Coordinates of C-alpha atoms in Angstrom, one line a residue:
Chain A
M1 CA -24.2 -14.9 -18.5
A2 CA -24.1 -14.6 -14.7
G3 CA -23.0 -11.3 -13.2
I4 CA -20.7 -10.7 -10.3
N5 CA -23.8 -10.3 -8.0
D6 CA -25.1 -13.7 -8.9
F7 CA -22.6 -15.8 -7.0
G8 CA -19.5 -15.5 -4.8
V9 CA -18.5 -14.7 -1.3
R10 CA -18.6 -11.2 0.3
I11 CA -17.6 -10.2 3.8
S12 CA -18.3 -6.7 4.8
R13 CA -16.5 -4.6 7.4
F14 CA -17.7 -4.8 10.9
G15 CA -21.0 -3.0 11.2
F16 CA -21.8 -2.8 7.5
D17 CA -24.6 -4.6 5.6
V18 CA -22.8 -6.9 3.1
K19 CA -25.7 -6.5 0.6
T20 CA -25.3 -2.7 0.3
A21 CA -21.7 -1.9 1.4
A22 CA -19.5 0.0 -1.0
D23 CA -16.5 -1.9 -2.4
F24 CA -14.1 -0.3 0.1
Q25 CA -16.4 -1.3 3.0
L26 CA -15.9 -4.9 2.1
I27 CA -13.2 -6.9 3.7
F28 CA -13.4 -9.6 1.1
N29 CA -15.2 -10.1 -2.3
S30 CA -14.4 -13.2 -4.2
S31 CA -14.6 -11.2 -7.4
W32 CA -11.3 -9.5 -6.9
P33 CA -7.9 -10.2 -5.3
A34 CA -6.3 -8.8 -2.2
L35 CA -2.6 -8.4 -1.5
K36 CA -1.7 -12.1 -0.9
I37 CA 1.7 -12.4 0.7
G38 CA 3.9 -14.9 -1.1
L39 CA 7.1 -14.2 0.7
Q40 CA 8.1 -11.9 3.6
G41 CA 11.2 -11.4 5.6
S42 CA 14.0 -9.1 6.6
F43 CA 17.4 -8.4 5.0
T44 CA 20.4 -6.7 6.5
W45 CA 23.5 -5.6 4.7
T46 CA 26.4 -3.1 4.8
A47 CA 26.2 -0.5 2.1
V48 CA 29.2 -0.1 -0.1
N49 CA 30.2 2.6 -2.5
A50 CA 28.5 1.8 -5.8
G51 CA 29.0 -1.9 -5.3
P52 CA 27.1 -4.6 -7.1
D53 CA 23.4 -4.9 -6.6
L54 CA 22.5 -7.4 -3.9
V55 CA 19.8 -10.1 -3.8
V56 CA 17.4 -9.4 -1.0
A57 CA 15.2 -12.5 -1.5
T58 CA 14.5 -15.2 -4.1
H59 CA 10.8 -15.5 -4.8
G60 CA 10.9 -17.8 -7.9
L61 CA 7.5 -16.8 -9.1
G62 CA 8.4 -16.6 -12.8
Y63 CA 7.0 -13.1 -13.2
N64 CA 7.7 -9.7 -11.8
P65 CA 5.6 -9.4 -8.7
V66 CA 4.1 -6.5 -6.8
F67 CA 6.2 -5.9 -3.8
Q68 CA 6.8 -3.5 -0.9
V69 CA 9.9 -2.8 1.1
F70 CA 9.9 -1.1 4.5
N71 CA 13.0 0.4 5.9
A72 CA 13.5 -0.8 9.4
A73 CA 16.5 1.3 10.3
G74 CA 16.3 4.6 8.5
L75 CA 14.7 6.2 11.6
P76 CA 15.7 4.9 15.0
G77 CA 13.6 2.0 15.9
A78 CA 11.1 2.7 13.2
A79 CA 9.7 1.2 10.0
Y80 CA 8.6 3.1 7.0
Y81 CA 7.7 2.5 3.5
N82 CA 10.8 2.6 1.4
N83 CA 10.1 3.3 -2.2
T84 CA 13.4 3.5 -4.0
D85 CA 16.4 1.4 -5.0
F86 CA 14.6 -1.9 -4.9
Y87 CA 13.5 -3.9 -7.9
V88 CA 12.4 -7.4 -8.9
D89 CA 12.8 -9.7 -11.9
N90 CA 11.0 -12.9 -12.4
N91 CA 13.1 -14.7 -9.8
K92 CA 14.5 -12.3 -7.2
L93 CA 14.2 -9.0 -5.3
Y94 CA 17.3 -6.8 -5.4
V95 CA 18.6 -3.7 -3.7
S96 CA 20.8 -1.3 -5.7
G97 CA 24.5 -1.2 -4.9
F98 CA 24.1 2.6 -4.8
Y99 CA 21.8 2.4 -1.8
G100 CA 22.7 4.2 1.4
T101 CA 25.9 5.6 2.9
P102 CA 28.9 3.4 2.5
G103 CA 29.8 1.6 5.7
N104 CA 26.3 2.0 7.2
V105 CA 24.3 -1.1 8.1
Y106 CA 20.7 -1.3 6.8
T107 CA 17.8 -3.6 7.5
V108 CA 14.7 -3.7 5.5
Y109 CA 11.5 -5.8 5.7
Y110 CA 10.0 -6.9 2.4
Y111 CA 6.7 -8.3 1.1
I112 CA 6.4 -10.1 -2.2
Y113 CA 2.8 -10.5 -3.3
R114 CA 1.2 -13.2 -5.4
Q115 CA 0.2 -10.6 -8.0
S116 CA 2.0 -9.7 -11.2
A117 CA 3.1 -6.1 -11.5
T118 CA 3.2 -6.2 -15.2
Q119 CA 0.3 -8.3 -16.3
S120 CA -2.8 -6.2 -16.6
Y121 CA -5.8 -7.0 -14.5
T122 CA -9.2 -5.3 -14.1
S123 CA -11.7 -6.3 -11.4
P124 CA -15.5 -5.7 -11.8
N125 CA -16.8 -2.5 -10.1
V126 CA -19.6 -2.5 -7.6
S127 CA -21.2 0.3 -5.6
A128 CA -19.1 3.2 -4.4
V129 CA -21.8 4.6 -2.3
A130 CA -20.7 4.6 1.3
M131 CA -23.2 3.0 3.7
T132 CA -23.5 3.8 7.3
S133 CA -22.4 1.3 9.9
G134 CA -25.3 -0.7 11.3
G135 CA -23.5 -1.3 14.6
Y136 CA -23.6 -5.1 14.6
G137 CA -22.2 -7.0 17.5
P138 CA -18.8 -8.8 17.5
D139 CA -20.2 -12.2 18.2
Y140 CA -19.7 -13.6 14.7
G141 CA -17.4 -13.3 11.8
F142 CA -15.0 -15.1 9.6
K143 CA -11.4 -16.1 10.1
I144 CA -8.8 -18.6 8.8
S145 CA -5.6 -19.1 10.7
K146 CA -2.3 -19.7 9.2
V147 CA -1.0 -23.3 9.1
G148 CA 0.2 -24.2 12.6
K149 CA -1.5 -21.2 14.3
S150 CA -4.5 -21.4 16.6
I151 CA -7.9 -20.2 15.4
Y152 CA -8.2 -18.7 18.9
S153 CA -5.0 -16.6 18.6
T154 CA -5.4 -13.0 19.6
D155 CA -2.4 -12.0 17.4
L156 CA -4.0 -10.9 14.1
R157 CA -0.7 -11.7 12.3
D158 CA -1.6 -15.4 12.8
Y159 CA -4.4 -15.2 10.4
V160 CA -4.8 -15.6 6.6
V161 CA -7.9 -13.5 6.7
H162 CA -9.9 -12.2 9.7
S163 CA -13.2 -10.3 9.5
G164 CA -12.0 -8.1 12.3
T165 CA -9.6 -6.5 9.9
Q166 CA -9.7 -4.6 6.7
E167 CA -7.8 -5.3 3.5
L168 CA -6.5 -3.3 0.6
T169 CA -8.1 -5.0 -2.4
I170 CA -7.0 -4.6 -6.0
A171 CA -9.1 -2.9 -8.6
Q172 CA -6.7 -2.8 -11.4
V173 CA -3.1 -3.5 -12.4
V174 CA -2.3 -1.6 -15.6
T175 CA 1.0 -1.4 -17.5
T176 CA 1.7 1.2 -20.2
N177 CA 4.5 2.7 -22.2
V178 CA 4.6 6.4 -21.8
N179 CA 6.2 7.7 -25.0
P180 CA 6.7 10.5 -25.7
A181 CA 7.5 11.8 -22.3
G182 CA 4.6 13.2 -20.3
S183 CA 2.0 12.0 -17.9
W184 CA -0.3 8.9 -17.9
T185 CA -4.0 8.9 -17.4
L186 CA -5.9 5.7 -16.9
T187 CA -9.6 5.0 -16.4
H188 CA -10.7 3.3 -13.2
N189 CA -14.5 4.2 -12.8
L190 CA -14.4 3.5 -9.1
G191 CA -16.4 6.5 -8.1
Y192 CA -13.7 8.0 -5.9
K193 CA -10.0 9.0 -6.0
P194 CA -8.2 5.7 -5.3
A195 CA -5.0 4.7 -3.4
W196 CA -2.3 3.1 -5.5
L197 CA 1.2 1.6 -5.8
F198 CA 3.4 2.6 -8.7
F199 CA 6.3 0.9 -10.5
K200 CA 8.5 1.4 -13.5
A201 CA 10.6 -0.8 -15.7
G202 CA 14.1 -0.9 -14.2
S203 CA 17.2 0.1 -15.9
I204 CA 18.2 -3.5 -16.1
A205 CA 16.2 -5.4 -18.7
N206 CA 13.1 -7.2 -17.6
T207 CA 13.1 -5.8 -14.1
T208 CA 10.4 -3.8 -12.3
Q209 CA 11.3 -1.1 -9.8
A210 CA 9.3 0.6 -7.1
Y211 CA 8.8 4.2 -8.1
N212 CA 7.2 6.7 -5.8
S213 CA 8.2 10.0 -7.4
V214 CA 4.8 10.5 -8.9
R215 CA 2.1 13.0 -8.2
T216 CA -1.5 12.1 -9.0
T217 CA -4.6 14.0 -9.8
A218 CA -7.8 12.1 -10.0
T219 CA -11.5 12.2 -10.7
N220 CA -14.1 9.6 -9.7
S221 CA -13.4 7.8 -13.0
A222 CA -9.8 8.5 -14.0
I223 CA -6.4 9.0 -12.5
T224 CA -3.4 10.8 -13.9
F225 CA 0.2 10.1 -12.9
T226 CA 2.7 12.9 -13.4
G227 CA 6.4 12.6 -12.6
A228 CA 7.2 14.6 -9.5
Q229 CA 10.8 15.2 -10.5
S230 CA 10.7 14.8 -14.2
A231 CA 8.2 13.7 -16.9
L232 CA 7.3 10.1 -17.1
F233 CA 9.0 8.2 -20.0
G234 CA 9.1 4.5 -20.5
I235 CA 7.2 1.6 -19.1
Y236 CA 5.2 2.0 -15.9
S237 CA 2.7 -0.1 -13.9
A238 CA 0.1 1.1 -11.5
V239 CA -1.7 -1.0 -8.9
I240 CA -5.0 0.7 -8.2
F241 CA -6.8 -0.2 -4.9
K242 CA -10.4 -0.2 -4.1
D243 CA -10.0 2.4 -1.4
P244 CA -10.5 6.2 -1.5
V245 CA -7.8 8.6 -0.3
Q246 CA -10.4 11.0 0.9
S247 CA -13.4 10.5 3.2
I248 CA -16.6 10.0 1.3
Chain B
M1 CA 0.2 -28.5 3.5
S2 CA -1.6 -29.2 0.2
D3 CA -3.9 -31.6 1.9
F4 CA -6.2 -29.1 3.4
G5 CA -7.0 -25.4 3.1
F6 CA -9.5 -23.0 1.7
K7 CA -9.5 -21.5 -1.8
I8 CA -11.9 -19.2 -3.7
A9 CA -11.0 -18.7 -7.3
L10 CA -11.6 -15.4 -9.2
P11 CA -14.5 -15.3 -11.7
G12 CA -13.7 -17.4 -14.7
Y13 CA -11.2 -19.7 -13.1
D14 CA -11.6 -23.3 -11.9
V15 CA -10.8 -23.4 -8.2
K16 CA -9.4 -27.0 -8.6
T17 CA -6.7 -25.8 -10.9
A18 CA -6.4 -22.1 -10.2
T19 CA -3.0 -20.7 -9.3
P20 CA -2.7 -18.5 -6.2
E21 CA -2.7 -15.5 -8.5
Q22 CA -6.1 -16.7 -9.9
C23 CA -7.6 -16.9 -6.5
S24 CA -9.3 -14.2 -4.4
L25 CA -8.5 -16.3 -1.3
H26 CA -5.9 -19.0 -0.9
S27 CA -5.3 -20.0 2.7
T28 CA -1.6 -20.7 2.0
Y29 CA -1.0 -17.0 1.3
P30 CA -2.1 -14.6 4.1
H31 CA -3.5 -11.2 3.2
M32 CA -2.1 -7.8 4.3
K33 CA -4.6 -6.8 7.1
I34 CA -5.5 -3.7 9.0
Q35 CA -7.3 -4.0 12.3
R36 CA -10.7 -2.5 12.6
P37 CA -11.1 0.5 14.9
T38 CA -10.4 -0.7 18.5
G39 CA -10.3 1.1 21.7
G40 CA -10.7 4.4 20.0
V41 CA -7.7 3.7 17.7
N42 CA -8.2 4.0 14.0
F43 CA -5.7 2.0 12.1
W44 CA -7.1 3.0 8.7
N45 CA -8.4 6.5 8.4
T46 CA -8.1 10.0 7.0
A47 CA -6.9 13.1 8.9
N48 CA -6.6 16.7 8.2
Y49 CA -3.8 19.2 9.0
V50 CA -3.6 22.9 8.5
F51 CA -0.2 24.6 9.1
S52 CA -0.7 27.6 11.3
S53 CA 2.8 28.7 10.5
S54 CA 5.6 27.5 8.3
P55 CA 8.0 25.1 10.0
A56 CA 11.6 26.5 10.1
L57 CA 14.7 25.1 8.4
G58 CA 16.1 22.1 10.1
T59 CA 12.9 21.1 11.9
T60 CA 10.7 18.0 12.0
T61 CA 7.0 18.6 12.8
D62 CA 4.6 15.8 13.9
L63 CA 1.4 16.2 11.9
L64 CA -0.4 13.1 13.1
T65 CA 0.4 10.5 15.8
V66 CA -1.6 7.3 16.2
T67 CA -0.8 5.0 19.1
H68 CA -1.2 1.5 17.8
G69 CA 0.4 -0.2 20.8
Y70 CA 1.4 -3.4 18.9
G71 CA 4.7 -3.8 20.6
Y72 CA 6.4 -4.3 17.3
N73 CA 7.0 -2.1 14.3
P74 CA 4.1 -2.6 11.9
A75 CA 4.2 -2.0 8.1
S76 CA 2.4 1.2 7.2
M77 CA 1.8 3.5 4.3
A78 CA 0.1 6.9 3.7
F79 CA -1.0 9.4 1.1
V80 CA -1.0 13.2 1.3
Y81 CA -3.7 15.1 -0.5
A82 CA -3.2 18.8 -1.2
V83 CA -6.5 20.5 -0.2
T84 CA -5.2 24.0 -0.8
G85 CA -1.9 23.0 -2.3
A86 CA 1.5 24.6 -2.1
G87 CA 1.6 26.5 -5.3
S88 CA 3.5 24.8 -8.1
Q89 CA 5.5 22.9 -5.3
F90 CA 2.5 20.7 -4.7
P91 CA -0.5 21.6 -6.7
I92 CA -4.0 21.8 -5.3
D93 CA -6.1 18.5 -5.5
S94 CA -3.0 16.4 -6.2
Y95 CA -1.8 13.6 -4.0
M96 CA 1.3 11.5 -3.4
C97 CA 2.3 8.4 -1.6
L98 CA 4.7 9.1 1.3
P99 CA 7.5 9.8 1.5
A100 CA 6.6 12.8 -0.7
S101 CA 8.6 16.0 -1.3
L102 CA 7.5 19.4 -2.4
G103 CA 8.9 20.7 -5.7
T104 CA 11.6 19.3 -7.8
G105 CA 15.3 18.9 -7.5
T106 CA 16.9 19.3 -4.1
V107 CA 14.4 18.3 -1.4
V108 CA 13.9 21.1 1.1
Q109 CA 10.5 20.0 2.5
S110 CA 8.9 16.6 2.6
F111 CA 6.2 14.5 4.2
R112 CA 7.0 11.1 5.6
C113 CA 5.5 8.5 7.8
Y114 CA 6.8 5.7 9.9
A115 CA 5.8 3.3 12.7
D116 CA 7.8 2.3 15.7
N117 CA 6.7 -0.3 18.2
N118 CA 4.1 2.0 19.8
V119 CA 3.1 4.8 17.5
F120 CA 2.6 5.7 13.8
K121 CA 3.5 9.2 12.8
I122 CA 3.2 11.5 9.8
Q123 CA 5.8 14.2 9.9
F124 CA 6.8 17.2 7.9
V125 CA 10.6 17.5 7.5
V126 CA 12.4 20.7 6.5
A127 CA 16.1 20.4 5.5
P128 CA 18.7 22.5 7.3
S129 CA 19.2 24.7 4.3
G130 CA 17.4 25.8 1.2
T131 CA 14.5 28.0 0.3
P132 CA 11.3 26.5 1.8
Y133 CA 7.8 27.2 0.6
D134 CA 5.7 29.2 3.0
M135 CA 3.3 26.5 4.4
T136 CA 1.2 29.0 6.5
N137 CA -2.5 28.2 6.2
T138 CA -2.0 25.4 3.7
S139 CA -4.4 22.5 4.3
W140 CA -3.7 18.8 3.8
T141 CA -5.5 15.5 4.1
F142 CA -3.8 12.3 4.9
K143 CA -5.0 8.7 4.3
Y144 CA -3.0 6.2 6.3
Y145 CA -2.9 2.5 6.8
I146 CA -1.3 0.8 9.8
F147 CA -1.0 -2.9 8.9
V148 CA -1.1 -5.8 11.3
E149 CA 1.9 -7.3 9.6
N150 CA 5.5 -6.5 10.5
G151 CA 7.4 -3.6 9.0
A152 CA 10.6 -4.6 10.8

C-alpha cells in the first residue's frame, strides 16, 4: 500500500526544502486539511436582557462545523478572538441571548470552516524536526486567486492559497465524552506541544459551543485538557493543529 | 463557478466526487492565511515576557506589540505558555488560548490579545479590585497568529 510520501503535493514555507521540512514548515500538504473558509461575515445586534438566542449566520452544512468568532467592538476599533456565547448546530451559527450588556450594540466577525467539529479525523504524521531555512529567492511559488480576483493582486485576502503565506493545518479532530468529571488526555504524536481550538456540546441538544476555559499540558506525544474554571464533564471536541506553541 | 477550479482530495478519496471536507485544497474555499515574515514583521511567531514587577490593580500592560500595518482589523489568536507559572493560578508548563485568566472564579488578572487596523497586541489586564497574584519575575511565552483575513 502506498504511503503518504509516495504521492501528493507539498508546498514548503519560503526558504525551506520541501523534501525535509517539518510538518509545521509546510504551507500545504495534500495529506491533511487546512482551515477552509466556508462562510465568513459580520453580524451586528443590540444585546437584550436574557433575550432569545439570535441567528448570526446560516451555513446549511448539515453538520456542526468548526468555527471562530472575533469580537469587532469589545475594544475600541479592535478585533479579538471571542470564545464564548457562540454555538452552532447543523444549520446555523447562534449567539446567546445572555451575551453582553443590555442596550449595547455589538459587532462580531465570524468564520465557519468546511470541517466538522464533531466527526473525528486524524491526519498522518511526518517529520517534526525543524529544518533551517535555505534562503531561497521569492521568484517562484504557488498561488490560486479567488473567483473574480486577479492572480496579480497584492492583497493576500484575494487568494485561496498563496505560498507567500503560512496556514494552520489540521492534525486531528477528536470528540470524547468526559464522564466522570475530570480532565481529558488525547494522543497526538506530533513531536511537539501543539496549538488547538476547543469546543463542547452546547446546553441545547445537538449544538457545539466554542469553549476556551481550558488549560492544557502537553508532551511531544499527548495533550491534556483541564477545565480552567471547573472540571470537564460532558462531550468535548478538540481541533489539534500541526503547529507548536513553543519554538523548536 | 463549478466549471473550473482546482481540487486536491485527501488520501483515500476520489477527487471527482470528494466533498470540500474531503479535500485538502478546494479552490472554492479559501484558506485562513498568515503572511510570511515581511519587512522585519513576524505575523506568526513566539515571544517571551518576564514581569519585572507585578502590574497594579486597574491597569493594562502591553506585553507584546506587532505592527502589521494592514489598514484593517485582521483576525488573530494567541496562546500563553507558563514558563515559570503563577503557582496554582496558572501552573508551570501549562498553556491556554487567549483570552486566558489566572485562577478560578472572579477574574482578577488575565491575558488577552487583539488587533486593530495597525497593530496586534498581547496585554495583561488587572481588574480594579480583588487580590492579584504577584507576577514579579514570572516568565511567559506567547505564540501568536495574525491572519491575513479580516477580524472585523
